[in-house]
Structures are given as structure tokens and as C-alpha cells.
PDB file of C-alpha atoms and ligand atoms in Angstrom:
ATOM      1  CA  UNK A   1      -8.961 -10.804   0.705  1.00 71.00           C
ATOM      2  CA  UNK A   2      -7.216 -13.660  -0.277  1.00 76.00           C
ATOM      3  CA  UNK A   3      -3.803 -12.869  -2.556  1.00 78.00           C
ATOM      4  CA  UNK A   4      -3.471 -16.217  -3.319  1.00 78.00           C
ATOM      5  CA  UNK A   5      -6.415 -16.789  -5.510  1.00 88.00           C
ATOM      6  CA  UNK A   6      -7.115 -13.445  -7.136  1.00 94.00           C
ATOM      7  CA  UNK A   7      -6.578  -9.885  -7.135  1.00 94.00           C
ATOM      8  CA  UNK A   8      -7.173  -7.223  -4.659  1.00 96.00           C
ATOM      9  CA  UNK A   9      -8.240  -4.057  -6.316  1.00 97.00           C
ATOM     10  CA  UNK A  10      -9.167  -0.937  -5.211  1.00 97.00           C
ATOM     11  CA  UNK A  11     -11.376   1.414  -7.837  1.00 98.00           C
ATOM     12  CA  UNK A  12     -12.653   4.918  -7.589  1.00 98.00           C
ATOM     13  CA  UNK A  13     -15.592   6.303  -8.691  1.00 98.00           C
ATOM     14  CA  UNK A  14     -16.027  10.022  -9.024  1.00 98.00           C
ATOM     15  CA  UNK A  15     -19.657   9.566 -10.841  1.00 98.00           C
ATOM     16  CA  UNK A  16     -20.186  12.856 -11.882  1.00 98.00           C
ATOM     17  CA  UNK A  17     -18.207  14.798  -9.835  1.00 98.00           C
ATOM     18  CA  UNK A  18     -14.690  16.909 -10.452  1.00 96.00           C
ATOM     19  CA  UNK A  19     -13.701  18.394 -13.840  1.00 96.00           C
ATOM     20  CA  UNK A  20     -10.782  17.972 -16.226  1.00 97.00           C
ATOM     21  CA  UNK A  21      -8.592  20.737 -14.503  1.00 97.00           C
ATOM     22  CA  UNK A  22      -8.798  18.437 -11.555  1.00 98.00           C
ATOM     23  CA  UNK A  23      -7.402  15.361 -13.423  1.00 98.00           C
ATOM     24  CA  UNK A  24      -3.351  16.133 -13.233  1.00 98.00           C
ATOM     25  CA  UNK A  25      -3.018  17.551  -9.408  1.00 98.00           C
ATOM     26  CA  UNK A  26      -5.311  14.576  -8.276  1.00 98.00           C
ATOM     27  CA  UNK A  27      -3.081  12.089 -10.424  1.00 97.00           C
ATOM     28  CA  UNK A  28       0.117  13.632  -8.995  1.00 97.00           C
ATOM     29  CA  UNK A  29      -0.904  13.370  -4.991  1.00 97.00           C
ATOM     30  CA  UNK A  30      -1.723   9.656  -6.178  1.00 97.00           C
ATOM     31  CA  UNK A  31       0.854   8.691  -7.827  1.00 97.00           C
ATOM     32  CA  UNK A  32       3.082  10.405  -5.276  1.00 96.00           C
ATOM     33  CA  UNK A  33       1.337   8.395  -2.107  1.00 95.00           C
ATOM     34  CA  UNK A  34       1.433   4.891  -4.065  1.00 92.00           C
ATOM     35  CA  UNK A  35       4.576   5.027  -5.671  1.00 86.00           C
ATOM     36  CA  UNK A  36       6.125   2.372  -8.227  1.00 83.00           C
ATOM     37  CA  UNK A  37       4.667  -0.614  -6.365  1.00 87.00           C
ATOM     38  CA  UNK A  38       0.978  -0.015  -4.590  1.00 86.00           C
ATOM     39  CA  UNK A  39      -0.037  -3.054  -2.037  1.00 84.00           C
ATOM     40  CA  UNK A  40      -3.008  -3.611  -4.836  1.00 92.00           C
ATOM     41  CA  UNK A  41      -4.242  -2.863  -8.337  1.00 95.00           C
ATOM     42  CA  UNK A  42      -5.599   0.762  -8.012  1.00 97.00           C
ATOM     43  CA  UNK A  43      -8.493   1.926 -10.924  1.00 98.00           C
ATOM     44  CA  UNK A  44      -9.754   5.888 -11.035  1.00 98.00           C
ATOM     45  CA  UNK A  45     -13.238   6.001 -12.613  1.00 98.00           C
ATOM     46  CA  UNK A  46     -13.931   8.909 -13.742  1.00 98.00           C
ATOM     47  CA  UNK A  47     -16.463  11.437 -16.121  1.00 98.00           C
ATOM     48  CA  UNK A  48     -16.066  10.113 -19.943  1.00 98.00           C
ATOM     49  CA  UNK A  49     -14.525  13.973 -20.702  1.00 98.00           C
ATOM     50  CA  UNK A  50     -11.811  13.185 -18.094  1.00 98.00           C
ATOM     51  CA  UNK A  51     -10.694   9.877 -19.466  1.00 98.00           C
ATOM     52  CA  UNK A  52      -7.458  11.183 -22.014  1.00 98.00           C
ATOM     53  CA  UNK A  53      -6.646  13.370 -19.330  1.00 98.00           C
ATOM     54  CA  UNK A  54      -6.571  10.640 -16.498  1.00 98.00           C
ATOM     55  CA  UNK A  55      -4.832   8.352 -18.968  1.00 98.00           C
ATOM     56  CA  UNK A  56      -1.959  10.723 -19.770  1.00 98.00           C
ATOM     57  CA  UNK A  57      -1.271  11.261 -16.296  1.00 98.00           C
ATOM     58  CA  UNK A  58      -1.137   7.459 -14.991  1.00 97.00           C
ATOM     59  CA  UNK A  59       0.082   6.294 -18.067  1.00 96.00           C
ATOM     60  CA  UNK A  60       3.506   3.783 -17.405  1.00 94.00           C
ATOM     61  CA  UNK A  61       1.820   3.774 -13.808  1.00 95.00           C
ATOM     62  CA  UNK A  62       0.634   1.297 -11.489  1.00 94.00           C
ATOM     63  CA  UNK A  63      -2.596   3.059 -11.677  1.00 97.00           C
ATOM     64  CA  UNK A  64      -5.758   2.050 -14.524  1.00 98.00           C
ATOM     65  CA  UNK A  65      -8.117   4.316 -15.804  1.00 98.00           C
ATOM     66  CA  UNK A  66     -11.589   3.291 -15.635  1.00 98.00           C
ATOM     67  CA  UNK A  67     -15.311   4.535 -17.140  1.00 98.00           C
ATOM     68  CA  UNK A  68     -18.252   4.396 -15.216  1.00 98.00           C
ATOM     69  CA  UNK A  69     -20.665   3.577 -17.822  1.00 98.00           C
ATOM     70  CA  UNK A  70     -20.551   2.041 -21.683  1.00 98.00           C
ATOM     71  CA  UNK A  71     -22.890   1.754 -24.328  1.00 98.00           C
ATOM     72  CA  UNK A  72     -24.372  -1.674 -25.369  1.00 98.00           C
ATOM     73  CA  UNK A  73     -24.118  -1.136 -28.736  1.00 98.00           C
ATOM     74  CA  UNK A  74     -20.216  -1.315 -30.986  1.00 97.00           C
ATOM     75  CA  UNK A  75     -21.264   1.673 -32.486  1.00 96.00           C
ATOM     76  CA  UNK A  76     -23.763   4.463 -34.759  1.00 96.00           C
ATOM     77  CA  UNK A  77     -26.697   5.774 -33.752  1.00 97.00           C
ATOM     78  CA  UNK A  78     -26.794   6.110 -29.845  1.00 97.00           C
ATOM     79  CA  UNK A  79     -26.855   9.432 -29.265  1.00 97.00           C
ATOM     80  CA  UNK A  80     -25.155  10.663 -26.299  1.00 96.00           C
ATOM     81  CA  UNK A  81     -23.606   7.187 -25.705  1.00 97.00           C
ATOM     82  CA  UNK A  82     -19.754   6.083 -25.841  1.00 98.00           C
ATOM     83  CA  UNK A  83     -18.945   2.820 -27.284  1.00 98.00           C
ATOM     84  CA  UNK A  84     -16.344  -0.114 -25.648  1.00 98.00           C
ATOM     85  CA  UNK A  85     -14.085   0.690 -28.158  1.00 98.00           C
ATOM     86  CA  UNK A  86     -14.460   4.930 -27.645  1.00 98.00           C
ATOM     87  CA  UNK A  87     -13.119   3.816 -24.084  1.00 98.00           C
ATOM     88  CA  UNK A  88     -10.426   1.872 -25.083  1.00 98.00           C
ATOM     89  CA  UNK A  89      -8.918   4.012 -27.653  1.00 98.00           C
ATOM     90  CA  UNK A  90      -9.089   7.094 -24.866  1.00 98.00           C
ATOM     91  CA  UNK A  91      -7.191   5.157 -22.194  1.00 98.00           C
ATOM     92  CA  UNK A  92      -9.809   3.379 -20.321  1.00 98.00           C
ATOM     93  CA  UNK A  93      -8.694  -0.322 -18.876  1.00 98.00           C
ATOM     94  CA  UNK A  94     -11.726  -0.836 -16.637  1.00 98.00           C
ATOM     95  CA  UNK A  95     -15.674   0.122 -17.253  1.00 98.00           C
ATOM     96  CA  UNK A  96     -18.275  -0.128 -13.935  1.00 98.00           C
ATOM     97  CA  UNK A  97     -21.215  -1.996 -15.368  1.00 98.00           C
ATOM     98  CA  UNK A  98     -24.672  -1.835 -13.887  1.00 98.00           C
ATOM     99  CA  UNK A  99     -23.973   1.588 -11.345  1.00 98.00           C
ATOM    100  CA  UNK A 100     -27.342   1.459  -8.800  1.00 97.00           C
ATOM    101  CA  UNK A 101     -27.604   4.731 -10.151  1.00 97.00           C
ATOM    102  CA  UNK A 102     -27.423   3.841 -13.896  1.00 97.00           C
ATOM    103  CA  UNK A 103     -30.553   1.609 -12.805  1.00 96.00           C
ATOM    104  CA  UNK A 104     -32.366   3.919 -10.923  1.00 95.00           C
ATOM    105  CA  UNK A 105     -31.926   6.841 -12.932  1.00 96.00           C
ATOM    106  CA  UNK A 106     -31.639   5.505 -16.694  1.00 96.00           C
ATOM    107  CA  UNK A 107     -33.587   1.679 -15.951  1.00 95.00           C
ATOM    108  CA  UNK A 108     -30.739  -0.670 -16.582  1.00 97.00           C
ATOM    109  CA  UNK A 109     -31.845  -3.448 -16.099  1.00 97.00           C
ATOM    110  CA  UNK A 110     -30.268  -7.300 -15.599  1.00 97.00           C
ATOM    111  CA  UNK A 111     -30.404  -7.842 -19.137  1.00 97.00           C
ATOM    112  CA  UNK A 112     -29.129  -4.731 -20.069  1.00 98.00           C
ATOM    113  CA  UNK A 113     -26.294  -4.812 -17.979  1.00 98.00           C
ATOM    114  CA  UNK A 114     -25.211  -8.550 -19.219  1.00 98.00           C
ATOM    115  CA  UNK A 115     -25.297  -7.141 -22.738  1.00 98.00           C
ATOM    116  CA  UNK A 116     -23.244  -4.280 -21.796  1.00 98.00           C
ATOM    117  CA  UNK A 117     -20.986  -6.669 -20.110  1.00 98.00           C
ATOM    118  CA  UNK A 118     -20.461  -8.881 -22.954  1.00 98.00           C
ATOM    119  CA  UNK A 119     -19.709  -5.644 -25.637  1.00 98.00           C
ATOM    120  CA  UNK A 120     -17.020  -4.519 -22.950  1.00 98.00           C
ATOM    121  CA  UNK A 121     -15.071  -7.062 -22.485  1.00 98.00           C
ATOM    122  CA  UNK A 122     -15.551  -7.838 -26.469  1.00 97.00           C
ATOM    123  CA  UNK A 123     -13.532  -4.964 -26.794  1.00 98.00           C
ATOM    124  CA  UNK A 124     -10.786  -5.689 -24.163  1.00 97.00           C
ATOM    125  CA  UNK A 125     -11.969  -4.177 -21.345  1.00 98.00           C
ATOM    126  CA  UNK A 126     -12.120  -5.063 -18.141  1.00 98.00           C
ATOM    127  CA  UNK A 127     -15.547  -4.858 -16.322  1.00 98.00           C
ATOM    128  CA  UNK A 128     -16.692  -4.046 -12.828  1.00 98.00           C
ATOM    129  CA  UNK A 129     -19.879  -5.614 -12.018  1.00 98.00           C
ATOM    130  CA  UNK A 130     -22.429  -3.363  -9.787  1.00 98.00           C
ATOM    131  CA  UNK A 131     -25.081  -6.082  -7.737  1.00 98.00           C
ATOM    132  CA  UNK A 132     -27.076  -4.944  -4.849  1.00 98.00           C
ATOM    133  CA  UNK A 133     -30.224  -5.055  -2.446  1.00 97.00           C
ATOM    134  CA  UNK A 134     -32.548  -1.932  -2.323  1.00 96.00           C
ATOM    135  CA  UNK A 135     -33.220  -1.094   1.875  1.00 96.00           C
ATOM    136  CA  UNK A 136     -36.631  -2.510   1.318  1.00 97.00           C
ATOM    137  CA  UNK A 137     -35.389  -5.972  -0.176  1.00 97.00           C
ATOM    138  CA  UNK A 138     -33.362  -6.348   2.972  1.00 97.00           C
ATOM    139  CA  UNK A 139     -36.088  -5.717   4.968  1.00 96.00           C
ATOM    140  CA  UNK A 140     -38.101  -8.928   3.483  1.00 97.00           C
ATOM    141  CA  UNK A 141     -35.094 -10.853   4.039  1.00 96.00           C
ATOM    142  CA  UNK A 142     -35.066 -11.160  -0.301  1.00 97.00           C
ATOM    143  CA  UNK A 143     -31.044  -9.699  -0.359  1.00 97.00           C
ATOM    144  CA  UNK A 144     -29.980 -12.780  -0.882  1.00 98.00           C
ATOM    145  CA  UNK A 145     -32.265 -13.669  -4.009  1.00 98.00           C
ATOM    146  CA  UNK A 146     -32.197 -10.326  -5.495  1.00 98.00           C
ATOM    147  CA  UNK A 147     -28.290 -10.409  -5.838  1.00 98.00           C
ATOM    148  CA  UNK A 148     -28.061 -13.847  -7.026  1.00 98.00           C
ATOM    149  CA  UNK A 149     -30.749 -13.101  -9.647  1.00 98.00           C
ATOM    150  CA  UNK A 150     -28.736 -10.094 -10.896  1.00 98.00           C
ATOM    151  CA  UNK A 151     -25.514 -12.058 -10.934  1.00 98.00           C
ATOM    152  CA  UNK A 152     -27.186 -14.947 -13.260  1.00 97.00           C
ATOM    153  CA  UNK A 153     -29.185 -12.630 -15.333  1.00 97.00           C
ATOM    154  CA  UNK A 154     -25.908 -10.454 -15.820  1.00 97.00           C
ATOM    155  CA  UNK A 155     -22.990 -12.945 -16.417  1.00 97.00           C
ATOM    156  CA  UNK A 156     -25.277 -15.537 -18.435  1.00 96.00           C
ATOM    157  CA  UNK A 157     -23.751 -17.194 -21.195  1.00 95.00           C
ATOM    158  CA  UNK A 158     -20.492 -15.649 -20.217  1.00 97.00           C
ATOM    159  CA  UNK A 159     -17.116 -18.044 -20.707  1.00 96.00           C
ATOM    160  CA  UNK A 160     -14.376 -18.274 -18.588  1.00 96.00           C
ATOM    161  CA  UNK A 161     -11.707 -16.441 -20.191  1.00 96.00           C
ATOM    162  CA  UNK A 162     -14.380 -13.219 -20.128  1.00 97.00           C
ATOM    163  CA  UNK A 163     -15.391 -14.330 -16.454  1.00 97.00           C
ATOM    164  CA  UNK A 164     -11.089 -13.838 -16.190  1.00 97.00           C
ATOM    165  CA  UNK A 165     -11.897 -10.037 -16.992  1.00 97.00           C
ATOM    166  CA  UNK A 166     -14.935  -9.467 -14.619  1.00 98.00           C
ATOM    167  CA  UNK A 167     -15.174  -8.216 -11.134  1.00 98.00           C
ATOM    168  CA  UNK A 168     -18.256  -8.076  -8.782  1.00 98.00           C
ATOM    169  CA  UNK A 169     -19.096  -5.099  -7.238  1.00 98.00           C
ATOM    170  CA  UNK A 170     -21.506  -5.907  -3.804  1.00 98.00           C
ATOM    171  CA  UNK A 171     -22.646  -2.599  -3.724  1.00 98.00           C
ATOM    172  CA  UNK A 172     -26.170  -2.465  -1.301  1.00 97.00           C
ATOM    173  CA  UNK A 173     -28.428   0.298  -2.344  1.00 96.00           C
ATOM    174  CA  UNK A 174     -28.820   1.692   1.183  1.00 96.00           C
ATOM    175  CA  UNK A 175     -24.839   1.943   1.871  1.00 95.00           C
ATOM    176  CA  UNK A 176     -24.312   3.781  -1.713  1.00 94.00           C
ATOM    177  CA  UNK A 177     -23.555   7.596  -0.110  1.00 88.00           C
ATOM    178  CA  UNK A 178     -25.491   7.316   2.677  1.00 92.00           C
ATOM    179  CA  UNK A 179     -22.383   6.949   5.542  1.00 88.00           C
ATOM    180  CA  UNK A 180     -24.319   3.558   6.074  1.00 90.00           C
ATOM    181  CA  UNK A 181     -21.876   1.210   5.900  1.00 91.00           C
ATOM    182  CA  UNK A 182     -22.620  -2.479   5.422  1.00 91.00           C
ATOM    183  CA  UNK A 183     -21.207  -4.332   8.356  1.00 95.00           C
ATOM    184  CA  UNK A 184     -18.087  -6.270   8.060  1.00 96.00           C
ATOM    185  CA  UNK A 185     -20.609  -9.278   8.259  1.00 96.00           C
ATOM    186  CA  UNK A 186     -23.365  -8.656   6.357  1.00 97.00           C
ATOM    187  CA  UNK A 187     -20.232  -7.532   3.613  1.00 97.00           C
ATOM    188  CA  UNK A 188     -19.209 -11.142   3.848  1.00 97.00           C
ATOM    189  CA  UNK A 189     -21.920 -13.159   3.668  1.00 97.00           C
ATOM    190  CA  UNK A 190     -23.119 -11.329   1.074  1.00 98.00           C
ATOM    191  CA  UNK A 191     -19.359 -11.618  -0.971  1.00 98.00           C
ATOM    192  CA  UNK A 192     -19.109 -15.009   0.049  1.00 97.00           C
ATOM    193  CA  UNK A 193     -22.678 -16.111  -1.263  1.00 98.00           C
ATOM    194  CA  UNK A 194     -21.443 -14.270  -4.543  1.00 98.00           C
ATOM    195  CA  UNK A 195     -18.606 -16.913  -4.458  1.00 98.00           C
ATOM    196  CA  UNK A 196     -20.776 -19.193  -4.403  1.00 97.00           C
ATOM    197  CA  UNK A 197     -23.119 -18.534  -7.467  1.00 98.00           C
ATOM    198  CA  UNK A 198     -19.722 -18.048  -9.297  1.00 98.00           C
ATOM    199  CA  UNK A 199     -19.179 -21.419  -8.139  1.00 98.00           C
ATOM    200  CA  UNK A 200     -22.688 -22.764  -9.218  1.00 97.00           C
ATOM    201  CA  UNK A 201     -22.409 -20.848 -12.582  1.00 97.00           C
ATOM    202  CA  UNK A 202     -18.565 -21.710 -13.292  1.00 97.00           C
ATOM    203  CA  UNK A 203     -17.260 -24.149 -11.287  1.00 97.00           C
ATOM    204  CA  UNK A 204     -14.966 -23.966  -8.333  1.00 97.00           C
ATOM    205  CA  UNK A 205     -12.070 -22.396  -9.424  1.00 96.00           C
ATOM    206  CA  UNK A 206     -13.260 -19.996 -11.750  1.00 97.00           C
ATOM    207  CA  UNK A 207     -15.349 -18.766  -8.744  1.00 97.00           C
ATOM    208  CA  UNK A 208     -11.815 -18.909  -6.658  1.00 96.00           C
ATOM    209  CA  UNK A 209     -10.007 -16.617  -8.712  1.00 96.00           C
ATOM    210  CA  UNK A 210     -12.899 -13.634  -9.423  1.00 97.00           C
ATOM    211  CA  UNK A 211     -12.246 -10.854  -7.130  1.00 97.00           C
ATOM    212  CA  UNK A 212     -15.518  -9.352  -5.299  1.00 98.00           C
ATOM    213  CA  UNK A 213     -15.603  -5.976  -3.901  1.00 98.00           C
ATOM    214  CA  UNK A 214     -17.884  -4.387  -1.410  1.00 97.00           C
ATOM    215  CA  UNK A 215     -18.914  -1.173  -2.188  1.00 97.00           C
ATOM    216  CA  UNK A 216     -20.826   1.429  -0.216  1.00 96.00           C
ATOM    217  CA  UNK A 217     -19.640   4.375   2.107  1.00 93.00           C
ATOM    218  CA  UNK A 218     -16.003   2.432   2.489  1.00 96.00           C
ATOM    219  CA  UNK A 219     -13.818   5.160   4.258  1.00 96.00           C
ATOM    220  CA  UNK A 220     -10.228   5.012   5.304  1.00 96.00           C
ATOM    221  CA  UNK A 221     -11.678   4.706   8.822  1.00 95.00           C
ATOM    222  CA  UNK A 222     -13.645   0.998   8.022  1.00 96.00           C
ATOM    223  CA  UNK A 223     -11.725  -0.101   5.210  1.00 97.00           C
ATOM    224  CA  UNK A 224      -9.163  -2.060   6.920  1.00 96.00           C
ATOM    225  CA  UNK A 225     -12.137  -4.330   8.819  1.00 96.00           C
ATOM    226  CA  UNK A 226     -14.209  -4.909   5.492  1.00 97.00           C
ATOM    227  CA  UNK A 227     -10.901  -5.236   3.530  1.00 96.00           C
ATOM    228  CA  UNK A 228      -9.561  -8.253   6.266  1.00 95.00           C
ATOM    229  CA  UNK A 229     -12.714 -10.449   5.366  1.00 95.00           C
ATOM    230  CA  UNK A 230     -11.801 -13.496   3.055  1.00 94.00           C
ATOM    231  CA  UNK A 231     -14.042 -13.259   0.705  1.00 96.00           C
ATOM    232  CA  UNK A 232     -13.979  -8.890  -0.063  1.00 97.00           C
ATOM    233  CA  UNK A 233     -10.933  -8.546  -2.535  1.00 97.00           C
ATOM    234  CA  UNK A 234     -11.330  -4.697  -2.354  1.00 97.00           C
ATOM    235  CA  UNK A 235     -13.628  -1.719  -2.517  1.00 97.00           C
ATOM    236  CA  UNK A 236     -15.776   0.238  -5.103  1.00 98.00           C
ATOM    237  CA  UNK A 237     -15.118   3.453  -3.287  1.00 98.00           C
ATOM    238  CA  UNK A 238     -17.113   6.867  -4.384  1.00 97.00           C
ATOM    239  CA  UNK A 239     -16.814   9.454  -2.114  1.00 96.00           C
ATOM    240  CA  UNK A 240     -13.486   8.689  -0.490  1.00 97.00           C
ATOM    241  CA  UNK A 241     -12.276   8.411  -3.596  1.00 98.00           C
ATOM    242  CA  UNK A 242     -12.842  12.004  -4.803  1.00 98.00           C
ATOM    243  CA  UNK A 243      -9.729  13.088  -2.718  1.00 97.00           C
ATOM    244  CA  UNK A 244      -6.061  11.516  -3.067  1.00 97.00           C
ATOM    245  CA  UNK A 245      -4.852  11.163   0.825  1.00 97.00           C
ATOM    246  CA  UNK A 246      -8.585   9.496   1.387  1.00 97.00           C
ATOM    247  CA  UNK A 247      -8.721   6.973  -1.444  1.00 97.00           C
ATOM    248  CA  UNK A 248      -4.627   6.150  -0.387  1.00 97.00           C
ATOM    249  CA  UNK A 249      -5.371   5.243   2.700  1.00 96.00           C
ATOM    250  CA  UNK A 250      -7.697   3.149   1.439  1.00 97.00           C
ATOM    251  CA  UNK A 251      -5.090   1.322  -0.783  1.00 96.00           C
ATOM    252  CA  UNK A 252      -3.143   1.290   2.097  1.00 94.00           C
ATOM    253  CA  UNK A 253      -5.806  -1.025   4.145  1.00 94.00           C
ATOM    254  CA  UNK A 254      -5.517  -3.305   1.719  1.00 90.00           C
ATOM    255  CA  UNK A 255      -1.761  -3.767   2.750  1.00 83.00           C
ATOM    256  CA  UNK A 256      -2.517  -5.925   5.683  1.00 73.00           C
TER     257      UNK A 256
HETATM  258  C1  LIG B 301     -20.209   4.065  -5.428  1.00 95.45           C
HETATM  259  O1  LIG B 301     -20.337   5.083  -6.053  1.00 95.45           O
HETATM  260  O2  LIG B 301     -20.126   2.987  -6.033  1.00 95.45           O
HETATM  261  C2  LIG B 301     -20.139   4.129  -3.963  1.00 95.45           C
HETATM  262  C3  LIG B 301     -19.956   3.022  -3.290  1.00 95.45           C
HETATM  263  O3  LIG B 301     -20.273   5.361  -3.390  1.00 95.45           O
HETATM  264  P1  LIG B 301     -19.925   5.769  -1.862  1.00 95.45           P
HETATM  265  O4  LIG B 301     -18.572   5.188  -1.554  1.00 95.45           O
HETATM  266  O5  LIG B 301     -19.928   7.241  -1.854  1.00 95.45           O
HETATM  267  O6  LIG B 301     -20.967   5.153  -0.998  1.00 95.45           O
END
């Protein structure tokens, strides 16, 4: 992390996962544990359906309510998509962009995900990023070149008051729900090399201030050692994040 420069955040992502009964107890033990002023920005991602709900609860809060998905298009016939400004209008401040899972199971692809990145923010929100290596492109040694070619493919043409509104996600393939962790290392030099396509594709400071989180089996027990890294402003955090006291003592890593 590095305060100085950007934000630390840490986001939640319940994928598909709780229901909207769930929403207000889960809110409370949150917003209990992180009271008025939370070491770092704190986003819950959750299910479209659960979005009003989450948004009444944290609403005046230090807490954001995020989507996991969005459609490309501003509007009409998509069926069984929700637009940018859907999202907004229920409460959402944040959308995750480009999910491993949205491209393995639906075939986002680069493209896609940079024209779903440009309608988001188009509508004011705030966009999360998803960029990682499949276990087999590590293997070849290619992690390096697959992430930078999502990162250019995905933030092309982008200026810098939307690059203001983006985060990167580092989210390895192999580490999604698997309790394989990246290293605090291999977290790093992959975050830091993100830096420095940012830096490549905006210039120096832009790159500077864009948090980028590492996402991928982060548990209270190895968040504080990823989190103390320079260039990992937080955590994309799935399962950990599905229960309160976890996903605090996340937050609470980030304290240090
Ligand atoms: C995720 O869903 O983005 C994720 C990182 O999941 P998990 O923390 O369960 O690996």
C-alpha cells in the first residue's frame, strides 16, 4: 500500500452466493466492526437482487455498494442484462468488470470488458478491473504478457479523469477459490508491473495514484503480508468476504 498516492480499498464479492434476507444482519455485524471511520474504503459486491437492500443498509456509511457485473449496452434489448445506469439508480457506487468467471463462463473478452468499462464509468460508476494469468500461462512463463495485454486491450482509449475512477484487480486464475494464494511476491511483481503499464499507457502519475488490488484466496490469516507490499492497495476478496468478522479482519490488515 502506499496512502500517500492513492487509495486502499478493500471490496467483497459474494458472486452468486447469499440471498436478500441475508443483506441487513450481514450489513449490521459490518457496520458494527468498522464503525464511523474504517482504516480503508470498504465495497460489498453483491447479487444484482441484493443491491437496494445493501444500499439501504450502508447508506450515510463508510461502506459502498458494488455490482459484480454490467451490461455494455445504456439500455433496450439485452435480455437478462442490467444497465450502468440500473446500478446507479439502485445504490451501486462500484461495478467489478471482467470477473475470470464472467470470461470463462459467458466469453468476455478484452474488448468486451473495455467497452463495459467505458459505459460504467459513463454513468458514474466506479469500476473494478479483473486481469489475470490462467495456471497454464504461468507455467510458460507468458503471466506477464497475458496481463499486460488485458490491461491495454481493456483501458484503451480511456482518459485520465475515467482512469481517476478505475481500479485493477490482479486476480490469477489459479488463486480465484482455490486456497492457492499468490505469494506475497509473485502478488507484487505482478501489481508492480501493472504500475508500470499504467505508467506506459498514462504517464507517471496517473499510474501513481490508481490503486491495484490482488485478488485470490486473500484470508484474514495472509492479508496483512500481501496488504504490506507497496504496490497492492487492497484486496478483491470472495470467500472471506461472505462472512462479516472474516472480511473485517481483513479491513483491519489494511490498518498497518
Ligand atoms: C474473487 O471472487 O474475486 C476471489 C478472489 O475469490 P476468492 O477470494 O474466493 O479466491
Amino acid at each position: 500500500m502506499n496512502r500517500r498516492y492513492r487509495k486502499t480499498i478493500i471490496a467483497g464479492n459474494w458472486k452468486m452466493n447469499r440471498d436478500v434476507s441475508d443483506v441487513r444482519p450481514y450489513g449490521e455485524a459490518l457496520l458494527a466492526l468498522a464503525g464511523k471511520k474504517p482504516p480503508c474504503e470498504i465495497v460489498v459486491c453483491t447479487p444484482f437482487l441484493m443491491i437496494p437492500a445493501a444500499a439501504e443498509v450502508f447508506r450515510g456509511s463508510p461502506v459502498a455498494v458494488g455490482a459484480q457485473d454490467v451490461s455494455e449496452a445504456d439500455n433496450g434489448a439485452r435480455t437478462g442484462e442490467v444497465s450502468a445506469s440500473q446500478l446507479a439508480a439502485a445504490g451501486a457506487k462500484y461495478v467489478i468488470i471482467g470477473h475470470s468467471e464472467r470470461r470463462e463462463y459467458h466469453g468476455e473478452d478484452d474488448a468486451l470488458v473495455g467497452r463495459k468499462l467505458k459505459t460504467a464509468l459513463r454513468h458514474g460508476l466506479r469500476a473494478i478491473v479483473c486481469v489475470g494469468e490462467r495456471a497454464a500461462q504461468r507455467e510458460k512463463g507468458a503471466e506477464f504478457d497475458v496481463v499486460r495485454r488485458q490491461l491495454r486491450e481493456a483501458l484503451y482509449g480511456l482518459d485520465l479523469p475515467q482512469l481517476k475512477n478505475t481500479v485493477i484487480a490482479y486476480e490469477p486464475v489459479w488463486a480465484i477459490g482455490t486456497g492457492n494464494t499468490a505469494s506475497p511476491l509473485q502478488a507484487e511483481e505482478m501489481c508492480r508491473d501493472i504500475r508500470l503499464t499504467l505508467r506506459d499507457m498514462f504517464g507517471a502519475a496517473a499510474a501513481r495514484g490508481t490503486s491495484v488490488l490482488y485478488g485470490g484466496s486473500m484470508k484474514p490469516s495472509n492479508a496483512a503480508e500481501l496488504l504490506a507490499r507497496p504496490d497492492i492497495d487492497g484486496g478483491l476478496i470472495g470467500g472471506a468476504s461472505l462472512n462479516a468478522k472474516d472480511f473485517y479482519e481483513i479491513v483491519r490488515a489494511a490498518e498497518q
